[in-house]
Coordinates of C-alpha atoms in Angstrom, one line a residue:
X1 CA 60.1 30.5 135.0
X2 CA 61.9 27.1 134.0
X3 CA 65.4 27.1 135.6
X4 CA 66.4 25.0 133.0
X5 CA 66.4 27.8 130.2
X6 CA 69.7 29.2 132.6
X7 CA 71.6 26.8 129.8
X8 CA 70.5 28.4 127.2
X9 CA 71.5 31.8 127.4
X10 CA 73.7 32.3 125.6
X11 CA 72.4 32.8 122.0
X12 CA 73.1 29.8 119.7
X13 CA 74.8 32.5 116.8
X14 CA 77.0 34.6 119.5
X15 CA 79.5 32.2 120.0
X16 CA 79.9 31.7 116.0
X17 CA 80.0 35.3 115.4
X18 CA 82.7 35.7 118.0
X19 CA 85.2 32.9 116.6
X20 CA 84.6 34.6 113.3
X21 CA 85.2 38.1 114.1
X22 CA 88.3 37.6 116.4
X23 CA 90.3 35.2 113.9
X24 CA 89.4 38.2 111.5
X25 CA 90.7 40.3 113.9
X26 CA 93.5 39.0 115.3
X27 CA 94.8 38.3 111.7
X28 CA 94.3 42.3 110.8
X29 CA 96.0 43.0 113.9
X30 CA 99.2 40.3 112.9
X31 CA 99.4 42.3 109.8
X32 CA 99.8 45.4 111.3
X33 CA 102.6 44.3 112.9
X34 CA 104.2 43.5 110.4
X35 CA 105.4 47.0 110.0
X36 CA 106.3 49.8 112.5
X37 CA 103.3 52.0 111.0
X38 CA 100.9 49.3 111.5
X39 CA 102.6 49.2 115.4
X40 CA 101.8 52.7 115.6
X41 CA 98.1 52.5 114.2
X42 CA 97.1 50.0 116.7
X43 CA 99.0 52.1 119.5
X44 CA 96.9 54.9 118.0
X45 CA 93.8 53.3 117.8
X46 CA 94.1 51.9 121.6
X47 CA 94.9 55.0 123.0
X48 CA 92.5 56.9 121.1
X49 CA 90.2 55.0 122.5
X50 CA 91.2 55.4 126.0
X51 CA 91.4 59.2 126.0
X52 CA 87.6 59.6 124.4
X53 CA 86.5 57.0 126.6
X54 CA 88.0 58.2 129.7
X55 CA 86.6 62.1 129.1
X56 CA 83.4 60.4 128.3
X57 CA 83.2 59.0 131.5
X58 CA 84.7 61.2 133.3
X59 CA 81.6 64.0 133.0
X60 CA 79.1 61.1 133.4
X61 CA 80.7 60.5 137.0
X62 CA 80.8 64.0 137.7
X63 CA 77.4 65.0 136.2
X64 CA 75.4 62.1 136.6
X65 CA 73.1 60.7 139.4
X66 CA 75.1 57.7 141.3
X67 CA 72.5 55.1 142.7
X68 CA 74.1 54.0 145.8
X69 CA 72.1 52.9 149.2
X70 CA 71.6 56.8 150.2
X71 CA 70.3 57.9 146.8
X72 CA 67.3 56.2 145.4
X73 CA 68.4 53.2 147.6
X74 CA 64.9 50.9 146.8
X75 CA 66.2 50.5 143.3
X76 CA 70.1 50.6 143.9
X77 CA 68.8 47.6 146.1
X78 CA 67.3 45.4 143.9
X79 CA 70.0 46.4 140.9
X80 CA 72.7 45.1 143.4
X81 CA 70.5 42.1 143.8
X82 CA 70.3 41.1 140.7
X83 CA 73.8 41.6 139.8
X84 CA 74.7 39.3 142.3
X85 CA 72.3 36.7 141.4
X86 CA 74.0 37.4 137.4
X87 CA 77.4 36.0 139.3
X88 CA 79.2 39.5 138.6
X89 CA 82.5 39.8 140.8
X90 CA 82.3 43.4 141.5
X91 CA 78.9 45.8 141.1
X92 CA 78.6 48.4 138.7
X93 CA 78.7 52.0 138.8
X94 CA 75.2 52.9 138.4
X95 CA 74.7 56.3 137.0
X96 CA 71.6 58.0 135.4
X97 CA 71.9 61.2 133.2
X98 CA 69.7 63.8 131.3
X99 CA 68.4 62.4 128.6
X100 CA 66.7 64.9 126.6
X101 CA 63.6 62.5 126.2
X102 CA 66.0 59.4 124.7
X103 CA 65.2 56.2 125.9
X104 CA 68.3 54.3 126.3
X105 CA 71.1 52.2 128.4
X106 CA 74.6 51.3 127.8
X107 CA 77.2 49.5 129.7
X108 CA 81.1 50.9 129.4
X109 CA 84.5 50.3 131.2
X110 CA 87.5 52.0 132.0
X111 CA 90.3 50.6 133.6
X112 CA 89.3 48.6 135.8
X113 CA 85.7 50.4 136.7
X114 CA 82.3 49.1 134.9
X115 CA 80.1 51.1 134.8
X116 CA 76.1 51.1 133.9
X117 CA 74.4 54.6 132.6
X118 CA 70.7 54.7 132.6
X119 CA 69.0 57.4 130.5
X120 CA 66.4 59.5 132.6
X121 CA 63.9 58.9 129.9
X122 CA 64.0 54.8 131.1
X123 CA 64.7 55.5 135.0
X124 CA 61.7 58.2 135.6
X125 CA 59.5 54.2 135.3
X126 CA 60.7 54.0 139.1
X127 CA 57.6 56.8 139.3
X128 CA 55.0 55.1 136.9
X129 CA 54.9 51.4 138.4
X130 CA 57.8 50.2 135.6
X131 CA 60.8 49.3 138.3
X132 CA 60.6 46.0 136.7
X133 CA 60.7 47.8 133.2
X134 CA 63.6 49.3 134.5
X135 CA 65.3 46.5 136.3
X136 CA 64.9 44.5 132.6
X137 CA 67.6 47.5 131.0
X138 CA 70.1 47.4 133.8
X139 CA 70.0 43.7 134.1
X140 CA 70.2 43.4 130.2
X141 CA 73.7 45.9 130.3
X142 CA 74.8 43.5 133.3
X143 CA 74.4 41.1 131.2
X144 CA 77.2 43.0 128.4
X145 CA 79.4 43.0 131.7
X146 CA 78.7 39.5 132.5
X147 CA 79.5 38.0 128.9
X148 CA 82.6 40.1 129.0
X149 CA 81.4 42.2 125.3
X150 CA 82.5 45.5 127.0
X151 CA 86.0 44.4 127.7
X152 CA 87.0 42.3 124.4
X153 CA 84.9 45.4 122.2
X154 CA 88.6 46.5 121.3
X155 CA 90.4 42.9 120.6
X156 CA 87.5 43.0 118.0
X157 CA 87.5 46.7 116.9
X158 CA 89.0 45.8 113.5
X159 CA 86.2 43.5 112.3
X160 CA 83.6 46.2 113.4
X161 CA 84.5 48.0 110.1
X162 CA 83.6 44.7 107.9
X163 CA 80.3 45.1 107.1
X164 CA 77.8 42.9 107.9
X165 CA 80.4 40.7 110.0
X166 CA 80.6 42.9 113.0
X167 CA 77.4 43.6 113.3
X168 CA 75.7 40.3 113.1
X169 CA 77.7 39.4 116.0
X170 CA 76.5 42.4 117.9
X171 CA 72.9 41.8 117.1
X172 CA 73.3 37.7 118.3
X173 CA 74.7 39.7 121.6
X174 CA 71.9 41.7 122.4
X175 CA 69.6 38.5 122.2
X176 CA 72.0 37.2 124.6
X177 CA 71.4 40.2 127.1
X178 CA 67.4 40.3 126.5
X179 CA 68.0 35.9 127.6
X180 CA 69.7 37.3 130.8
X181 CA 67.6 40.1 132.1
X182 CA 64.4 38.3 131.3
X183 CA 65.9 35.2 133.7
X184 CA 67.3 37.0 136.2
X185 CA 64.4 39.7 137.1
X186 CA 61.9 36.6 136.4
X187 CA 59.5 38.2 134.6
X188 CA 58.9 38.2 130.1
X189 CA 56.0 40.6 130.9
X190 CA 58.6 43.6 132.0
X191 CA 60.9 42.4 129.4
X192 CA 58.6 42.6 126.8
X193 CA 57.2 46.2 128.3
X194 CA 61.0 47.4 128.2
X195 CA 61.1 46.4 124.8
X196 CA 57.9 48.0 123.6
X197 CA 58.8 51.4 125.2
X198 CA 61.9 51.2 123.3
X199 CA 59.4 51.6 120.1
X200 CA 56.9 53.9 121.0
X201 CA 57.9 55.2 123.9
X202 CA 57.0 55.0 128.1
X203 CA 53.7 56.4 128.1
X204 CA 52.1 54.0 125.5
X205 CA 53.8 50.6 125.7
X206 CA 51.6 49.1 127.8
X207 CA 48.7 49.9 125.6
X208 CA 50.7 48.0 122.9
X209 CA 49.4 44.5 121.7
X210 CA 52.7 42.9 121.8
X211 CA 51.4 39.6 119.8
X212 CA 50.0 41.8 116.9
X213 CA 53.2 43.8 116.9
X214 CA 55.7 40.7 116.4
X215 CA 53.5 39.6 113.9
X216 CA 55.6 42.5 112.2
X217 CA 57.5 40.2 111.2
X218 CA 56.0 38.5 108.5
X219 CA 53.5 41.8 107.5
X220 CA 56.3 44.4 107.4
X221 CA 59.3 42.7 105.1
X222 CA 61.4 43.3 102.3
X223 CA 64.8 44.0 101.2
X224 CA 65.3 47.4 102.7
X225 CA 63.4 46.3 105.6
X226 CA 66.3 43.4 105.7
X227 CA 69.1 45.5 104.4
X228 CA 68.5 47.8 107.3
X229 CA 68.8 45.0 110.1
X230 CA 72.1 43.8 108.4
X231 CA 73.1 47.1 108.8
X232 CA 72.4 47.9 112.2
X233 CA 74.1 46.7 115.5
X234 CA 70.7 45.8 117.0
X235 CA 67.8 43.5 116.0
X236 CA 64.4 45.0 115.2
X237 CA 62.2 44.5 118.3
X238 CA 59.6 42.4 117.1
X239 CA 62.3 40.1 116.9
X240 CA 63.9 40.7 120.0
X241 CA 60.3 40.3 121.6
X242 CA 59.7 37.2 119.7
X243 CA 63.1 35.5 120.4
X244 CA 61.9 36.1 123.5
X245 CA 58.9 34.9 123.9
X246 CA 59.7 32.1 122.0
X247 CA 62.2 30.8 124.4
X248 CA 60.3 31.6 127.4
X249 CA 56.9 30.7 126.7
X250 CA 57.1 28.1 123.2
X251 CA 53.9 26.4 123.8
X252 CA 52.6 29.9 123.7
X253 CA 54.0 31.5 121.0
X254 CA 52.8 31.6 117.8
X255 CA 55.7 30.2 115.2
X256 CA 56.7 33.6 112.8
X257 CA 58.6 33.4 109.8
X258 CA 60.4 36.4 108.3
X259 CA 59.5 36.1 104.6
X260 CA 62.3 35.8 102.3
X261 CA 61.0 35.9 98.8
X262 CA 61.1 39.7 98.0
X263 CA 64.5 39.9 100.1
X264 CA 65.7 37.7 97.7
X265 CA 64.0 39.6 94.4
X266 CA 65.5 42.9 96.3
X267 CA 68.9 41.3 96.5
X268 CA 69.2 40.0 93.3
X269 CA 67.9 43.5 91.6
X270 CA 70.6 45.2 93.8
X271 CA 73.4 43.1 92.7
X272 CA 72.0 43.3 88.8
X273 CA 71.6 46.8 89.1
X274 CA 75.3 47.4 90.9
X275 CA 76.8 45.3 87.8
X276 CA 74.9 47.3 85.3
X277 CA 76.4 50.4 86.7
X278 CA 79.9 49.4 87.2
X279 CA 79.3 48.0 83.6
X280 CA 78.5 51.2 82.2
X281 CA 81.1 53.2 83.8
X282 CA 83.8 50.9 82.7
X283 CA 82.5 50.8 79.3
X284 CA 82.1 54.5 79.0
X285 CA 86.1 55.2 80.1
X286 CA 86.6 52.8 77.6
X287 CA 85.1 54.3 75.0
X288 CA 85.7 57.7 75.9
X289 CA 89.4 56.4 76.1
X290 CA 89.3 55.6 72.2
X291 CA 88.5 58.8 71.4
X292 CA 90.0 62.6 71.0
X293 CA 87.6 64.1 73.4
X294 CA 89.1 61.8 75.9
X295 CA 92.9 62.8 75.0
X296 CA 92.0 66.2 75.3
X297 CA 90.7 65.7 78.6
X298 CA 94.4 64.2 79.5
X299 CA 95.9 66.5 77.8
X300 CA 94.4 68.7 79.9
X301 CA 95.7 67.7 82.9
X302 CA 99.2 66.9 81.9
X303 CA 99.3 69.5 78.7
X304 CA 103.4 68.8 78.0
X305 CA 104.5 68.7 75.0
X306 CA 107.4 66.9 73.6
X307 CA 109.3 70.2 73.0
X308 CA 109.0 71.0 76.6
X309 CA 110.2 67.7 78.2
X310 CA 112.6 67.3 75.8
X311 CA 113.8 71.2 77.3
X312 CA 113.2 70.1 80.9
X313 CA 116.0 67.9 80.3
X314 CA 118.1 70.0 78.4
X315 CA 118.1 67.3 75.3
X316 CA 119.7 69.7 72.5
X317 CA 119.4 67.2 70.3
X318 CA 115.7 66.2 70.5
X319 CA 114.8 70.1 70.6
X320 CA 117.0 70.2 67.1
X321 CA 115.0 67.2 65.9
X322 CA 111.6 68.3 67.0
X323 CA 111.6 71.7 65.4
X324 CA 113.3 70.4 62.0
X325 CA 109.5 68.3 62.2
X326 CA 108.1 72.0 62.3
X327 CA 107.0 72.0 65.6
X328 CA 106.1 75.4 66.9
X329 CA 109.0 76.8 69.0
X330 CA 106.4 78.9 71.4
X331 CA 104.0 76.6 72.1
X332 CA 102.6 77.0 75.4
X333 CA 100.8 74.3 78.1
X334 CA 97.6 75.5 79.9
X335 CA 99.8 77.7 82.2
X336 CA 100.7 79.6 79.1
X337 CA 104.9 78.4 79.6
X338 CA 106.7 77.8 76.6
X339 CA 109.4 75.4 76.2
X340 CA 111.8 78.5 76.6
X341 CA 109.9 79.3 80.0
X342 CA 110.6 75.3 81.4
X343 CA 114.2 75.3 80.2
X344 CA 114.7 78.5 82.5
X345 CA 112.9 76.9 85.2
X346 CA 114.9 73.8 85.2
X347 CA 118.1 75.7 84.5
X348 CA 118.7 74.0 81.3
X349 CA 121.7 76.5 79.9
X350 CA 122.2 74.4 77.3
X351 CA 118.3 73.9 76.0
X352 CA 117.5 77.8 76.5
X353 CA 120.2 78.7 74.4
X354 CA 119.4 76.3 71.6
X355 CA 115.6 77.5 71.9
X356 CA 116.7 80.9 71.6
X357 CA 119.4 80.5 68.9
X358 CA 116.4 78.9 67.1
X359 CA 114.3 82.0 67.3
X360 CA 112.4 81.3 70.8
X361 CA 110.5 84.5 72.0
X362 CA 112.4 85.7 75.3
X363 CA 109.8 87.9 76.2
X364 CA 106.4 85.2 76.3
X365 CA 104.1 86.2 78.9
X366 CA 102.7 83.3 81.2
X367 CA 99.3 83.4 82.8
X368 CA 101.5 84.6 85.8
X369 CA 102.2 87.7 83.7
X370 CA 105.9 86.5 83.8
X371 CA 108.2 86.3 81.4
X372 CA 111.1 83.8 81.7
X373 CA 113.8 86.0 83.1
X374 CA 112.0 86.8 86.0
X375 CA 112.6 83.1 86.5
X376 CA 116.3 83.7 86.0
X377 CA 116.4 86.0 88.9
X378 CA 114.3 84.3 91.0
X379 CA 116.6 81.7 90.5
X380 CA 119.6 83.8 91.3
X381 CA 120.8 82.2 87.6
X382 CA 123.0 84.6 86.9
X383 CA 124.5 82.9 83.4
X384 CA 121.1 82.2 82.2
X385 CA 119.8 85.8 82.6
X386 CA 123.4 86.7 80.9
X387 CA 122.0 84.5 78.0
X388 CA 118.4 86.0 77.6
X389 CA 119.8 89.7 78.0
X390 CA 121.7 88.6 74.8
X391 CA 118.7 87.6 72.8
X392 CA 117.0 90.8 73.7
X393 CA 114.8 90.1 76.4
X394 CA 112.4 93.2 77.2
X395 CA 114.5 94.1 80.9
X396 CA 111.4 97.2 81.2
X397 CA 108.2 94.6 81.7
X398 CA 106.9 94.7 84.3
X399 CA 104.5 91.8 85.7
X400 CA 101.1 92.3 87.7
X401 CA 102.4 93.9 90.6
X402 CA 104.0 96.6 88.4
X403 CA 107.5 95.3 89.4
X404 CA 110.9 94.5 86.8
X405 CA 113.5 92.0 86.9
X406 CA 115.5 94.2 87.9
X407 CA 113.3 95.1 91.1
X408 CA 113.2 91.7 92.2
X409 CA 117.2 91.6 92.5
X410 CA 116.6 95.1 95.0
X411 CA 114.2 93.3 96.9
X412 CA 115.8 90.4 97.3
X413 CA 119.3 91.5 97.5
X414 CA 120.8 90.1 94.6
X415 CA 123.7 92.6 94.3
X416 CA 125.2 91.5 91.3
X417 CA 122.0 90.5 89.3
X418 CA 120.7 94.1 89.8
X419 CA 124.1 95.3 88.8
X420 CA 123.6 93.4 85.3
X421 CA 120.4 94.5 84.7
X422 CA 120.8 98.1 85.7
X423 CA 123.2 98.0 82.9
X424 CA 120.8 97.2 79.9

């Protein structure tokens, strides 16, 4: 394999990606400190991500299988080989767990401890003539280790919620990592196996044509098809395969282009058919806003009305003016509360007393099944249930739990209250 690819490595779009995401997140991050809560949702956010990391490892190291020289020491072998050859300073922890059939790797850190996890699915190719399949996934999370995309994963975490942004830089990443295992284990056949078994799984892969399936590419495209990659933190294998191929083997790979066209039709029918929407939704609350179905609705919500408000803050004067305009004294809201019912809850003396001097109904029944001077005595408001006991409130109803005014004072042990109403 030509030792002068060892230059090009490193993806051409990783390095942009990076500068883009870490001004974007150290920016977020200045912000946030801008403010003590912002100091305390970073401090969050780190730790967080410390504890769930650290129980996460923690049951792989005690429940996983630890390559070392004494267990399966052929492979550990050659691992540690190539990890070396990589130029990493310390070897990982190599660990393979139960996988339930799921064909996967992933490379993690805590403290100062890397550490690689194989899935059983990938490591039981030791036993089918696929160590170099296998080799290809561990040198390809060395790789993670080696470009250092473990250990800055949370200097970056706040541009992994931009979409689009985060993930394009994960994506030129893991054509990165694919560049590095396929140099360092020297071989783009076991590079492109790993990557076939990835898609349809480790008993068929090497049955797979690999040069029809890139060809994917260009047969099997679209917007969703493209939505889907934007969207996702890895590229589609035939493109990981191709990238591949193409920079090991050129001459020998067949130049695919992704076609664009009904990307761009999809894109541009998305967009049209967001604005439509957003159109009609704003143009319906507009409309609905000019009309009374609309105000009912409102009213609904907040069902006021000027006679209570004006009780609520014990405005004499407005209440005065608003029934000389014929406005009916025991209207209620949707709780069924008159204006007499919110002056009694705000202790308006003054308001309740005009209400009632203008021939307010002391003895309205809420939807509570309350009438306002169990409010009074709730309220320990002794001069206000003086005042309704004068206008002849009914001191003998009793609400849904078959209880007085008066039994309310017992219960809660307002001596003098009961005293008052015992007496009428």
């Amino acid at each position: 394999m030509d030792t002068t690819i060892e230059n090009q490595l490193v993806h051409r779009k990783e390095n942009i990606y990076f500068g883009l995401v870490l001004i974007f997140s150290i920016l977020i991050y200045i912000l946030l400190t801008f403010s003590i809560f912002g100091v305390f949702v970073i401090a969050f956010i780190l730790l967080l991500s410390l504890v769930l990391n650290g129980l996460y490892v923690g049951g792989i190291r005690r429940n996983g299988v630890k390559l070392s020289e004494e267990q399966f020491p052929e492979i550990y072998e050659k691992a540690v080989m190539v990890a070396k050859d990589m130029g990493l300073s310390k070897i990982p922890d190599l660990y393979v767990v139960e996988s339930e059939g799921m064909l996967n790797a992933f490379a993690t850190r805590f403290f100062q401890k890397d550490m690689v996890v194989l899935y059983s699915g990938i490591f039981d190719l030791i036993e089918k003539e696929g160590e170099k399949e296998v080799l290809f996934v561990l040198a390809h999370e060395f790789a993670h280790l080696k470009r250092k995309h473990v250990l800055i994963s949370l200097l970056i975490l706040p541009a992994m919620w931009v979409p689009f942004l985060g993930n394009a830089y994960l994506r030129a990443c893991e054509y990165t990592c694919d560049r590095y295992a396929t140099y360092y284990i020297q071989s783009l056949e076991a590079s492109t196996n790993a990557l076939l078994m990835l898609a349809i799984g480790k008993e068929l892969y090497a049955k797979v044509n690999h040069e029809i399936y890139m060809r994917q590419l260009q047969t099997e495209s679209g917007f969703f098809v493209w939505l889907n990659e934007k969207l996702s933190t890895h590229p589609h294998l035939p493109k990981r395969i191709y990238e591949l191929s193409a920079c090991y083997e050129p001459e020998a790979t067949e130049p695919l282009k992704e076609p664009k066209g009904r990307v761009w039709i999809g894109l541009i029918i998305a967009i049209f058919s967001i604005t439509i929407v957003i159109s009609g939704i704003t143009y319906t609350i507009i409309a609905l806003g000019k009309t009374d179905f609309f105000s009912e609705v409102i009213s609904e919500i907040d069902d006021t009305t000027p006679l209570i408000n004006a009780a609520i803050e014990n405005d004499v004067a407005k209440i005065e003016s608003l029934l000389d305009e014929g406005m009916d004294i025991n209207e209620m809201d949707f709780e069924g509360s008159t204006a007499l019912h919110w002056a009694v809850y705000y202790s308006s003396y003054e308001a309740a007393k005009a209400l009632l001097k203008a021939g307010a109904d002391p003895n309205t029944v809420d939807e509570y099944e309350t009438t306002p001077l169990f409010s009074a005595v709730l309220a320990e408001d002794i001069e206000m249930v003086k005042l309704l006991l004068e206008y002849g409130v009914d001191v003998d109803y009793k609400d849904s739990t078959g209880s007085t005014a008066y039994d309310y004072a017992v219960d809660y042990e307002y001596n003098e209250l009961a005293t008052l109403l015992s007496e009428n």
